[in-house]
PDB file of C-alpha atoms in Angstrom:
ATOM      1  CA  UNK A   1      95.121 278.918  35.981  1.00  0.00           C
ATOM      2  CA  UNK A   2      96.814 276.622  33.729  1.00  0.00           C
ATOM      3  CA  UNK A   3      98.136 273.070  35.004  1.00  0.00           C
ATOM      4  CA  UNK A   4     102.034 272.773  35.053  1.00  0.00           C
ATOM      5  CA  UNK A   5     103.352 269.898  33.087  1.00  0.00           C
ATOM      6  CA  UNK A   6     105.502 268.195  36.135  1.00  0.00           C
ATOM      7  CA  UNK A   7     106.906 264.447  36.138  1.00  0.00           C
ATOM      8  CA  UNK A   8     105.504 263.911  39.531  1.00  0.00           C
ATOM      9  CA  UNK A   9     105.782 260.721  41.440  1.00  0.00           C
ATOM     10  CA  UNK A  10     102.409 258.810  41.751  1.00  0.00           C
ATOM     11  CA  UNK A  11     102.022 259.450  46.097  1.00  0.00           C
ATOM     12  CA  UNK A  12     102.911 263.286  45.589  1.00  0.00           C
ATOM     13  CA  UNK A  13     100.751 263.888  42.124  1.00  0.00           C
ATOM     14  CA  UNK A  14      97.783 261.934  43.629  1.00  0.00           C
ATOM     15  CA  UNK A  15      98.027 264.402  46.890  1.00  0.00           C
ATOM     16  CA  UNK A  16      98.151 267.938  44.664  1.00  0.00           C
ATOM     17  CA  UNK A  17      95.392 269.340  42.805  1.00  0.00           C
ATOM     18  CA  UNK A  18      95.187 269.346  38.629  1.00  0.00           C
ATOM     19  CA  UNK A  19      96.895 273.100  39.121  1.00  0.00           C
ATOM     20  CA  UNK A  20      99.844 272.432  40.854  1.00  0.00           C
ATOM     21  CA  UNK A  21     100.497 269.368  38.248  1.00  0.00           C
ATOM     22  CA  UNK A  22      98.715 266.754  40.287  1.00  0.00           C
ATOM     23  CA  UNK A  23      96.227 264.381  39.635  1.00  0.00           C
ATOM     24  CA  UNK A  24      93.635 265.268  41.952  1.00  0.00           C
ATOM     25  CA  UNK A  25      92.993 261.956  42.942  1.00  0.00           C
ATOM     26  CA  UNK A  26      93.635 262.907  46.396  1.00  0.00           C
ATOM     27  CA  UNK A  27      94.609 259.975  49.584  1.00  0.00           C
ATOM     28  CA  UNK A  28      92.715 258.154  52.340  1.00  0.00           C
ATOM     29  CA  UNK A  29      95.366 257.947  55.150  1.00  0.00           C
ATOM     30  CA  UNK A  30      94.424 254.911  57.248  1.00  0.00           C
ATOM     31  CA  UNK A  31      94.893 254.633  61.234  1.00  0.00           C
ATOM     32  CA  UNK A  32      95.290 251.442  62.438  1.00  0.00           C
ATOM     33  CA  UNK A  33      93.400 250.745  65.991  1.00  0.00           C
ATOM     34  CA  UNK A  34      94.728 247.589  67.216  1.00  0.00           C
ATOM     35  CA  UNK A  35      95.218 245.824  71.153  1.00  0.00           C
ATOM     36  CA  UNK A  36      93.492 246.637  74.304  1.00  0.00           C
ATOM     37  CA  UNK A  37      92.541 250.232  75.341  1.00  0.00           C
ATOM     38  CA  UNK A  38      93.973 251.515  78.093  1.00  0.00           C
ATOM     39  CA  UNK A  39      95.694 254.529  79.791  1.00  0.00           C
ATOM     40  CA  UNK A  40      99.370 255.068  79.245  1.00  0.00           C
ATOM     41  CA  UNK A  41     101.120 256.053  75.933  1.00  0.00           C
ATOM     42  CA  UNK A  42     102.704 253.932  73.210  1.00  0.00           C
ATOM     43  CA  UNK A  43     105.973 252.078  75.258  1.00  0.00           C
ATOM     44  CA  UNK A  44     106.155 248.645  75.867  1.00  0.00           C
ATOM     45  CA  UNK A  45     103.286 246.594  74.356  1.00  0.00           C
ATOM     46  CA  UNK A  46     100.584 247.760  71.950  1.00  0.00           C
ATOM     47  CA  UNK A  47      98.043 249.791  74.379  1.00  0.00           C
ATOM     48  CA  UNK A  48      95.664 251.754  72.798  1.00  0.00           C
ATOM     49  CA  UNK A  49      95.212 255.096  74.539  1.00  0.00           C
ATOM     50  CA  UNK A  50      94.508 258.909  74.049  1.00  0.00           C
ATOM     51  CA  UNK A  51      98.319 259.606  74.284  1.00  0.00           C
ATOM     52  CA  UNK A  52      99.365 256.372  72.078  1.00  0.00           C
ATOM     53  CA  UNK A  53      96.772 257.763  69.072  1.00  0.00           C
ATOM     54  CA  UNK A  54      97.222 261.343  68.808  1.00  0.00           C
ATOM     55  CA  UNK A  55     100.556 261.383  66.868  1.00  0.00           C
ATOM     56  CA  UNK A  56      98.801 259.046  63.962  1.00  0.00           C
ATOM     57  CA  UNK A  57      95.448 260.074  64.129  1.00  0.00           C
ATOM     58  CA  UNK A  58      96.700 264.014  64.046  1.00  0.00           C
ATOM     59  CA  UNK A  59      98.825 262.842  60.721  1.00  0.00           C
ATOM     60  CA  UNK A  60      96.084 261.145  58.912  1.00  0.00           C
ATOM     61  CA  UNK A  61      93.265 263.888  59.224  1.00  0.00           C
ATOM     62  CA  UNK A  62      95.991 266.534  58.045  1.00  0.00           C
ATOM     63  CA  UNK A  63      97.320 264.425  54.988  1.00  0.00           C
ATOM     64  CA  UNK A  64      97.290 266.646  52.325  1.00  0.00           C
ATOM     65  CA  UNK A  65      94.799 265.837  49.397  1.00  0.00           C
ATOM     66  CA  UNK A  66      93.455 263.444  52.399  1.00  0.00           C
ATOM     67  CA  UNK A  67      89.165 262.322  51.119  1.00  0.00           C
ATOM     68  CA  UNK A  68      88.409 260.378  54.169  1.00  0.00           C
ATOM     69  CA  UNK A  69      90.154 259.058  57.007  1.00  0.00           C
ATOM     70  CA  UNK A  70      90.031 255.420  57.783  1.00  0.00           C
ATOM     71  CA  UNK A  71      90.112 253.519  60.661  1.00  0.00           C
ATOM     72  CA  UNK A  72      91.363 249.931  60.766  1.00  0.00           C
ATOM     73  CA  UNK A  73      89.649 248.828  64.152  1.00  0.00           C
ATOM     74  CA  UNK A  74      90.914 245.575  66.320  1.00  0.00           C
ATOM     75  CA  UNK A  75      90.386 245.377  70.166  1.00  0.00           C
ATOM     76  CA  UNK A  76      88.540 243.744  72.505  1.00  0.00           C
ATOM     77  CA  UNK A  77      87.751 247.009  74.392  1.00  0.00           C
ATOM     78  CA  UNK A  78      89.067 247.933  77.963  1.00  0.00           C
ATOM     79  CA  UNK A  79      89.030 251.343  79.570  1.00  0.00           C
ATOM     80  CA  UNK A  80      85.794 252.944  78.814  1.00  0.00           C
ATOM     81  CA  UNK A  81      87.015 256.685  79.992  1.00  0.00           C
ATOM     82  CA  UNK A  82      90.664 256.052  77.214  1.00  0.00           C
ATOM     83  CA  UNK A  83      87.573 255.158  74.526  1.00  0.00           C
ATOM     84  CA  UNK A  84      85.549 257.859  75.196  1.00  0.00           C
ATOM     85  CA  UNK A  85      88.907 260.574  74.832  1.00  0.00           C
ATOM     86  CA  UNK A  86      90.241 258.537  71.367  1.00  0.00           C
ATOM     87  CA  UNK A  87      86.166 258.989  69.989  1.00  0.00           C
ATOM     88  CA  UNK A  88      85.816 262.166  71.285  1.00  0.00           C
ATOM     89  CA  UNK A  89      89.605 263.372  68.952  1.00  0.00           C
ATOM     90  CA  UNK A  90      88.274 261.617  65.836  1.00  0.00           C
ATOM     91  CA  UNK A  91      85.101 263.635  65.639  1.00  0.00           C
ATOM     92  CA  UNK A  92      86.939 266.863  66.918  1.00  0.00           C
ATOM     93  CA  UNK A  93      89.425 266.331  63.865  1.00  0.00           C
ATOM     94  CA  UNK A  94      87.153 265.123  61.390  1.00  0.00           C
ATOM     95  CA  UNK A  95      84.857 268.177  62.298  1.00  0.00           C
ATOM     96  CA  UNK A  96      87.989 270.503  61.781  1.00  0.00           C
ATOM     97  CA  UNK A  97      88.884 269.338  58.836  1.00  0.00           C
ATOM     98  CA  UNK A  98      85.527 268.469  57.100  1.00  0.00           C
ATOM     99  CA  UNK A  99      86.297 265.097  56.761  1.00  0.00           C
ATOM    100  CA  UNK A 100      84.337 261.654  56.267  1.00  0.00           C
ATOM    101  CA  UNK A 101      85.397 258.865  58.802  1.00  0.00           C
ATOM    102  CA  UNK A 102      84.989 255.047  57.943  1.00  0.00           C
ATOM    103  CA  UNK A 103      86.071 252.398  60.301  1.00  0.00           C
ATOM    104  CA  UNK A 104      86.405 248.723  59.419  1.00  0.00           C
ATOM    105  CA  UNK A 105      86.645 245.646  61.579  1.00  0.00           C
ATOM    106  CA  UNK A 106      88.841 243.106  62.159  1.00  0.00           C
ATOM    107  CA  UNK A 107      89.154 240.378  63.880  1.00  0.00           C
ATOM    108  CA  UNK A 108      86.844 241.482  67.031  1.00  0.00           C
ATOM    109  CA  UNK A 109      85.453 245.246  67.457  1.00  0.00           C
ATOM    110  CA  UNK A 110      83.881 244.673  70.887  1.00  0.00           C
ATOM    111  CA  UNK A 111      82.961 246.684  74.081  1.00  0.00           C
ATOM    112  CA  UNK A 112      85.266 250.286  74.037  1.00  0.00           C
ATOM    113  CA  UNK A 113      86.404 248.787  70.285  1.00  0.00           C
ATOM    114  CA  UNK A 114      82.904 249.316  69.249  1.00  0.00           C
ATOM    115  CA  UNK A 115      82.711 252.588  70.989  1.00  0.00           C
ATOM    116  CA  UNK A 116      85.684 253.643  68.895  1.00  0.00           C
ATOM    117  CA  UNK A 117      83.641 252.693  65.670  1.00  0.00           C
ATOM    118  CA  UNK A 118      81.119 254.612  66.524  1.00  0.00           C
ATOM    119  CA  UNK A 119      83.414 257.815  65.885  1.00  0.00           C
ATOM    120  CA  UNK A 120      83.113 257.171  61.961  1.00  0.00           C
ATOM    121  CA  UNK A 121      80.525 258.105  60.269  1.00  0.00           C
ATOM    122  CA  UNK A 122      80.064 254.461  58.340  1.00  0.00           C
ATOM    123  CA  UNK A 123      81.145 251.573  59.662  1.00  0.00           C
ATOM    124  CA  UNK A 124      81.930 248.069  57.863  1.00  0.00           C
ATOM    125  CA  UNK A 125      82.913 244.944  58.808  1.00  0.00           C
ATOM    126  CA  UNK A 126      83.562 241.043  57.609  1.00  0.00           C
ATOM    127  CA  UNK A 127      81.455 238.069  57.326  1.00  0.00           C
ATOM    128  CA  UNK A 128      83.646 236.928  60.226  1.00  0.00           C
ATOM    129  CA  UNK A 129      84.043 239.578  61.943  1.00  0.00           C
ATOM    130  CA  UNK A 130      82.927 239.467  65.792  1.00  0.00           C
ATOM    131  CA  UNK A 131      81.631 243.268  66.308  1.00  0.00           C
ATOM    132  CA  UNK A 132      79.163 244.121  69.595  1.00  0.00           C
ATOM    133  CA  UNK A 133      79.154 244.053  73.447  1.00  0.00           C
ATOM    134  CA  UNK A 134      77.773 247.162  74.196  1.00  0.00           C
ATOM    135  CA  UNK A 135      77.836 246.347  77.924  1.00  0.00           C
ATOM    136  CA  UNK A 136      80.283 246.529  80.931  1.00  0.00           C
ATOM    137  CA  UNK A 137      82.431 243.944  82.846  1.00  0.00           C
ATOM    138  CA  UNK A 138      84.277 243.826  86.311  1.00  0.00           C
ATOM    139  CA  UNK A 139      86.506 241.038  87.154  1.00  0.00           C
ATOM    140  CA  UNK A 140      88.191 240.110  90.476  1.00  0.00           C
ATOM    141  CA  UNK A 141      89.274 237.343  92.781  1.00  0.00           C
ATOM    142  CA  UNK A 142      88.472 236.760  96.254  1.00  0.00           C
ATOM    143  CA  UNK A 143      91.227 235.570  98.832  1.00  0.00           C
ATOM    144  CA  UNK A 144      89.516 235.868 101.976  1.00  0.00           C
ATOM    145  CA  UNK A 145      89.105 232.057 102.770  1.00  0.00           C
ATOM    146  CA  UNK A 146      92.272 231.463 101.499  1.00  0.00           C
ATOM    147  CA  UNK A 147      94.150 233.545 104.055  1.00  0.00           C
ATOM    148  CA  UNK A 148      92.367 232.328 106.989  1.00  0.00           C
ATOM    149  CA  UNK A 149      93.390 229.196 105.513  1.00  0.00           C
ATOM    150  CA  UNK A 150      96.922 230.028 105.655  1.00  0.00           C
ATOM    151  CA  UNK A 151      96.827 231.732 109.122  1.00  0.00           C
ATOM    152  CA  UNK A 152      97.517 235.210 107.375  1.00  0.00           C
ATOM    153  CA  UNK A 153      96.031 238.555 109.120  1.00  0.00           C
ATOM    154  CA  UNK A 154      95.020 241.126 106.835  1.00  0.00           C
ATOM    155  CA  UNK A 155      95.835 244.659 108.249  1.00  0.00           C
ATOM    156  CA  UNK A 156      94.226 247.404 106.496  1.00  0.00           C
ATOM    157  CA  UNK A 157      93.482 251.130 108.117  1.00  0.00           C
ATOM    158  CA  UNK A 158      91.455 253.802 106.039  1.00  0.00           C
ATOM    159  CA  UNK A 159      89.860 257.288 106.491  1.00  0.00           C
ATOM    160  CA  UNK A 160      86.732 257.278 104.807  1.00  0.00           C
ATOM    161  CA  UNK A 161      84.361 253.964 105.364  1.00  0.00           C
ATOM    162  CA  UNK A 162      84.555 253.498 101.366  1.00  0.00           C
ATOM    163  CA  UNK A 163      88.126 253.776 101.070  1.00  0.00           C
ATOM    164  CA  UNK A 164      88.277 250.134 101.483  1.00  0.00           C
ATOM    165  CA  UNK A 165      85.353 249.062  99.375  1.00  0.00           C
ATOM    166  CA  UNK A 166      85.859 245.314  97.158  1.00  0.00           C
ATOM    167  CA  UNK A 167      89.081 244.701  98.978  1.00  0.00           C
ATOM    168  CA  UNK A 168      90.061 240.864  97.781  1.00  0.00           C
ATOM    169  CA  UNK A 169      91.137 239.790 101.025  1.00  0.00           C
ATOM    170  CA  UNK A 170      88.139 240.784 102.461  1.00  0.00           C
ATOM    171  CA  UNK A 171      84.705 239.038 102.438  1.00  0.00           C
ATOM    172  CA  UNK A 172      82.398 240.496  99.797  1.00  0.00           C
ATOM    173  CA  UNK A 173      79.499 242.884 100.853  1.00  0.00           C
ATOM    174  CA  UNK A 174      76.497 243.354  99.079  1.00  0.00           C
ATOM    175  CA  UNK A 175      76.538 246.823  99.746  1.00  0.00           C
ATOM    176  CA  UNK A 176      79.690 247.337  97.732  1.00  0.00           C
ATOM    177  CA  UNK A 177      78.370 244.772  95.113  1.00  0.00           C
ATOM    178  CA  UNK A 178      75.485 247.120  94.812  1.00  0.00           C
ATOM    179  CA  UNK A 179      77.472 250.303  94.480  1.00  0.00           C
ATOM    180  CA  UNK A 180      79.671 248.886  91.889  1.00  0.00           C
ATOM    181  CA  UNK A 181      76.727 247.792  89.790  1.00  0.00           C
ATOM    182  CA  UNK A 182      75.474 251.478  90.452  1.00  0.00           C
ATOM    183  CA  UNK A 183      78.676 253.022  88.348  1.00  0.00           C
ATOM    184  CA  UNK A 184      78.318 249.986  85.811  1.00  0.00           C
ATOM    185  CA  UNK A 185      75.085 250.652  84.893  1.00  0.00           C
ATOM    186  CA  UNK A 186      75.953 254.954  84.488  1.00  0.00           C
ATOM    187  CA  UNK A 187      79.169 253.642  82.058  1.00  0.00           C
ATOM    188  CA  UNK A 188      76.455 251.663  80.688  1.00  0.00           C
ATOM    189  CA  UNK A 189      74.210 254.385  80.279  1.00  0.00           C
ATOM    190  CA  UNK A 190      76.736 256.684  78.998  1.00  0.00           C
ATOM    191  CA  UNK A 191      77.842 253.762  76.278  1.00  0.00           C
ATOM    192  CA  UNK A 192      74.345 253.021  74.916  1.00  0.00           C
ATOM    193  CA  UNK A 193      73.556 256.811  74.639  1.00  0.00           C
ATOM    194  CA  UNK A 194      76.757 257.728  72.546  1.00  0.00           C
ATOM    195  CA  UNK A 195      75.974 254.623  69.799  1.00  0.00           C
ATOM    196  CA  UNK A 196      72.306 256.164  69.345  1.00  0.00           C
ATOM    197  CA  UNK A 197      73.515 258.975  69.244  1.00  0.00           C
ATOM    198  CA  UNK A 198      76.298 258.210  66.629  1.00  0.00           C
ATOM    199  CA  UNK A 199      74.108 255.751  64.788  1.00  0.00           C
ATOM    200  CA  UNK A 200      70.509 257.024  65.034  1.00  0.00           C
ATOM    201  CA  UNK A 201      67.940 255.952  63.083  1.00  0.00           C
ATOM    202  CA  UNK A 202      70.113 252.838  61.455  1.00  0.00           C
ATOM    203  CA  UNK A 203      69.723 250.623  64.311  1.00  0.00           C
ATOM    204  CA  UNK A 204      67.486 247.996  63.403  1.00  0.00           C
ATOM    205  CA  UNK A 205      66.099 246.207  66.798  1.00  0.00           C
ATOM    206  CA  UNK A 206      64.817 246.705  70.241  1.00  0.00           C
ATOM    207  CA  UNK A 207      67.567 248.660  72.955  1.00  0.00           C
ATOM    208  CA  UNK A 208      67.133 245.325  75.145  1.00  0.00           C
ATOM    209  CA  UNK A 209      69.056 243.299  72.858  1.00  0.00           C
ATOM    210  CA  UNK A 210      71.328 245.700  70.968  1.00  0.00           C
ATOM    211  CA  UNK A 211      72.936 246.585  74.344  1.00  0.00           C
ATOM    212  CA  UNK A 212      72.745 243.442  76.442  1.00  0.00           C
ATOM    213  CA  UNK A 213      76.335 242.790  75.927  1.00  0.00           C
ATOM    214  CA  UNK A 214      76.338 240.384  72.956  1.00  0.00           C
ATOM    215  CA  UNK A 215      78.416 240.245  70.152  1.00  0.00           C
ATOM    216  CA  UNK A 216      77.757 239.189  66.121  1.00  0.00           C
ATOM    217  CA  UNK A 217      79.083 238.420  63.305  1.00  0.00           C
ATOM    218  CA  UNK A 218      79.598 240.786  60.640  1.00  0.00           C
ATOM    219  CA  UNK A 219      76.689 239.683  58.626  1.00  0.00           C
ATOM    220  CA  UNK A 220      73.616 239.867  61.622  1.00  0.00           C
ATOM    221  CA  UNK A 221      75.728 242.781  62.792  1.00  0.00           C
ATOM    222  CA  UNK A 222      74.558 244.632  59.530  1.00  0.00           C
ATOM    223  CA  UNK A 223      70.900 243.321  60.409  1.00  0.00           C
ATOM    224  CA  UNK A 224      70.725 244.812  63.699  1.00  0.00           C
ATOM    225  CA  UNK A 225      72.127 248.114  62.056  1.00  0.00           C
ATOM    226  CA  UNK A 226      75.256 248.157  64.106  1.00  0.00           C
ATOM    227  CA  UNK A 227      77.329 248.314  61.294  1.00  0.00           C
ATOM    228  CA  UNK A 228      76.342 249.552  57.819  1.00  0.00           C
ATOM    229  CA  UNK A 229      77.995 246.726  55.524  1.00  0.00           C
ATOM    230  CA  UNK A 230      79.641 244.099  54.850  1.00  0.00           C
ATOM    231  CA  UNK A 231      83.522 244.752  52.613  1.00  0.00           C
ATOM    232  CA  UNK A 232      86.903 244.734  53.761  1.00  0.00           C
ATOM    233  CA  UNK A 233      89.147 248.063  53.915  1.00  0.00           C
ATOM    234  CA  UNK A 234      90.277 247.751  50.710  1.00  0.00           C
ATOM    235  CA  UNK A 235      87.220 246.908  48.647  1.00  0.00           C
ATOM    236  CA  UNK A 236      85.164 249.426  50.087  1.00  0.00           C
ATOM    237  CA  UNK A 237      88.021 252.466  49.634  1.00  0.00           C
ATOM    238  CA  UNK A 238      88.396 251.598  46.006  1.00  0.00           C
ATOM    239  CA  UNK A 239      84.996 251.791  45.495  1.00  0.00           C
ATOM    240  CA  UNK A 240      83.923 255.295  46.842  1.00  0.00           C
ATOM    241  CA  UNK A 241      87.145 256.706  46.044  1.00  0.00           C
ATOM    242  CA  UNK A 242      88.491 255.095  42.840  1.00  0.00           C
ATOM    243  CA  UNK A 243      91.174 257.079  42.291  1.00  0.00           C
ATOM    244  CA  UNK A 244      92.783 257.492  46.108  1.00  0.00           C
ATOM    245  CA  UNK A 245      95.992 256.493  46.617  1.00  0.00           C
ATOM    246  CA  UNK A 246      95.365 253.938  50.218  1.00  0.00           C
ATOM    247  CA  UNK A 247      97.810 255.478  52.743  1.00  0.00           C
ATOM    248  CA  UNK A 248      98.913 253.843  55.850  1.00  0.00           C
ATOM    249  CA  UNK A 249      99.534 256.207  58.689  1.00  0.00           C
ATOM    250  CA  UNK A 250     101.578 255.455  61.721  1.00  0.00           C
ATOM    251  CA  UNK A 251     103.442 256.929  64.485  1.00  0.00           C
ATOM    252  CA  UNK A 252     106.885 257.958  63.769  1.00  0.00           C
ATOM    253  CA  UNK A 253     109.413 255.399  65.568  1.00  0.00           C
ATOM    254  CA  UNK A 254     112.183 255.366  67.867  1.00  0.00           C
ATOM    255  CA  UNK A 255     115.148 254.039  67.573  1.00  0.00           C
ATOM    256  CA  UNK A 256     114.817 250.942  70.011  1.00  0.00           C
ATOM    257  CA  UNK A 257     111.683 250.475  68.181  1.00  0.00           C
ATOM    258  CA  UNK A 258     113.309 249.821  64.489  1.00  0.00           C
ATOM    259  CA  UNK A 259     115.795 247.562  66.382  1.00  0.00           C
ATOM    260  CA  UNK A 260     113.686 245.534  67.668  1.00  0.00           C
ATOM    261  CA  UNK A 261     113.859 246.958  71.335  1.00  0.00           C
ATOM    262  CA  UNK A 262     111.689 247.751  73.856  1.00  0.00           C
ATOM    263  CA  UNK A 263     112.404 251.371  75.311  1.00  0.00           C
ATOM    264  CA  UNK A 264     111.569 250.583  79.085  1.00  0.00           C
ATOM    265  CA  UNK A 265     112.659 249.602  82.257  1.00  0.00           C
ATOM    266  CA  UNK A 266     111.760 246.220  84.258  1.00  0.00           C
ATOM    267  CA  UNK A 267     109.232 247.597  86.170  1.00  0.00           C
ATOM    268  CA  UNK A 268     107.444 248.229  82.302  1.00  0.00           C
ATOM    269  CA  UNK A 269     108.358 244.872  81.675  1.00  0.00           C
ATOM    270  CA  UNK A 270     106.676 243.831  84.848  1.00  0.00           C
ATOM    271  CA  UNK A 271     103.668 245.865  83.896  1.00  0.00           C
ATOM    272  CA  UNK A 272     103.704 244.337  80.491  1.00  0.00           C
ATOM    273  CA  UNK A 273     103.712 241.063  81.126  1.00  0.00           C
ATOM    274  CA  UNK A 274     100.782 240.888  83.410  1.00  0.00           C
ATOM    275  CA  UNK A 275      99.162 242.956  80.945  1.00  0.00           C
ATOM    276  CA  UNK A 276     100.031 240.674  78.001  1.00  0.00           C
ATOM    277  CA  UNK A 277      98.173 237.780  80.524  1.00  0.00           C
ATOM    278  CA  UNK A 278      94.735 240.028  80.519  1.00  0.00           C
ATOM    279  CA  UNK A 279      94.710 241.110  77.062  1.00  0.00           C
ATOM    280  CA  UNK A 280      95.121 237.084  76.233  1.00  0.00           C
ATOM    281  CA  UNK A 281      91.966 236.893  78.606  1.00  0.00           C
ATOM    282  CA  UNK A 282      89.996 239.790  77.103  1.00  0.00           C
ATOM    283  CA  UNK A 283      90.449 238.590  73.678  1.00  0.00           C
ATOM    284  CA  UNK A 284      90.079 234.798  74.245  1.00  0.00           C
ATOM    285  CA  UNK A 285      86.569 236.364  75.572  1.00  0.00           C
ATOM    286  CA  UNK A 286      85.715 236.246  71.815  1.00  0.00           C
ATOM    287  CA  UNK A 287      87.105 233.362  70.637  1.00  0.00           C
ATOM    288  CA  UNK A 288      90.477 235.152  69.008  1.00  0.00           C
TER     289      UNK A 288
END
């Protein structure tokens, strides 16, 4: 079939095949990954969640004249079950659509962030990059003393003996200390299985001290074979795929969004601003 001469604009000729007057060159759409992971969609804040991805991540892997997807990765981590759905899409769509996934850290790819790198098929990060903590974490405060201090009665009535189990205003039990370690260590398990199983034979050191719950830099990160290289997004696209046109790929916006304006009500505010005060505590965890 013979090309047709067209005067196409660069983004549309690179996306069309020689035929059709394109270049060939084809795209890499990139998703960006970036705040805490946790359930809800994409209102007020930046929460990272199965809901909050779909839109962008469903966009990118059906990009026409799409190579690869990318996936620009920042987060400290959070909810485990939220990583394990937004890991689980990736290799569901890359699968579908026969495509190559590269992820590339930021800042800090830690805890569920790492789990979410472990949906690409290579993953790169930078000298400074803080990349790791295959482990899990449960914080909490304890009130107990501090109400008897006060003269306050705690009144609490439950069916079920659990149903009340870790209760801050309670004193702690080592029975419930030992069941929560119980469902740590199965998240645990279920965290350290899927980055063998994503990453195989590249890891380069002993299961005791990839998954202890440390974090590296990017450059001992490569050593223990937790991430394949060192390059930023950029340099590394360029170099596989020459020609690609590099594609940022976002969800569409609403209108309170382009002004400036958060969409929610003051209970989401609420919600958001003791939310802002944990993410500040999850990523001060790293030194960020």
């Amino acid at each position: 079939m013979a090309k047709i001469p067209l005067n196409l604009p660069k983004p549309l000729a690179d996306k069309l095949p020689d035929a059709f007057g394109g270049s060939g060159a084809g795209v890499v759409p990139v998703v960006r990954l970036q705040g805490m992971i946790a359930s809800g969609g994409a209102g007020f804040g930046r929460v990272l969640s199965a809901e909050s991805v779909e839109e962008p991540l469903r966009r990118a892997f059906t990009t026409h004249g799409a190579k690869a997807v990318a996936l620009l990765i920042n987060s400290p981590g959070g909810s485990p079950t939220q990583s394990e759905y937004i890991a689980a899409r990736i290799r569901q769509l890359a699968t579908e659509h026969e495509l190559p996934v590269l992820a590339f850290c930021e800042d800090v790819v830690a805890s569920g962030g790492y789990w979410l790198a472990c949906a690409a098929d290579e993953i790169y990060a930078t000298a400074t990059s803080v990349v790791g903590s295959v482990g899990v974490i449960s914080a909490g405060f304890g009130f107990s003393e501090l109400i008897d201090r006060l003269g306050i009665e705690r009144r609490l009535h439950s069916a079920g003996e659990a149903k009340a189990r870790l209760d801050p205003f309670f004193a702690e039990k080592s029975e419930d200390v030992q069941w929560l370690e119980q469902i740590q260590e199965g998240i645990h398990d279920e965290f350290r299985d899927w980055v063998v199983g994503r990453r195989g034979g590249k890891l380069k050191a002993a299961e005791a001290e990839l998954f202890d719950g440390d974090v590296w830099l990017g450059r001992r990160a490569v050593e223990l074979g937790i991430v394949d290289g060192i390059g930023t997004l950029r340099e590394v696209v360029e170099k596989r795929f020459p020609d690609a046109t590099i594609e940022m790929t976002g969800p569409r916006r609403s209108l309170f969004a382009k002004l400036g304006l958060p969409a929610a009500s003051w209970d989401d505010v609420a919600a958001a601003i003791v939310g802002a005060a944990n993410t500040r505590v999850a990523w001060s965890r790293y030194g960020r």
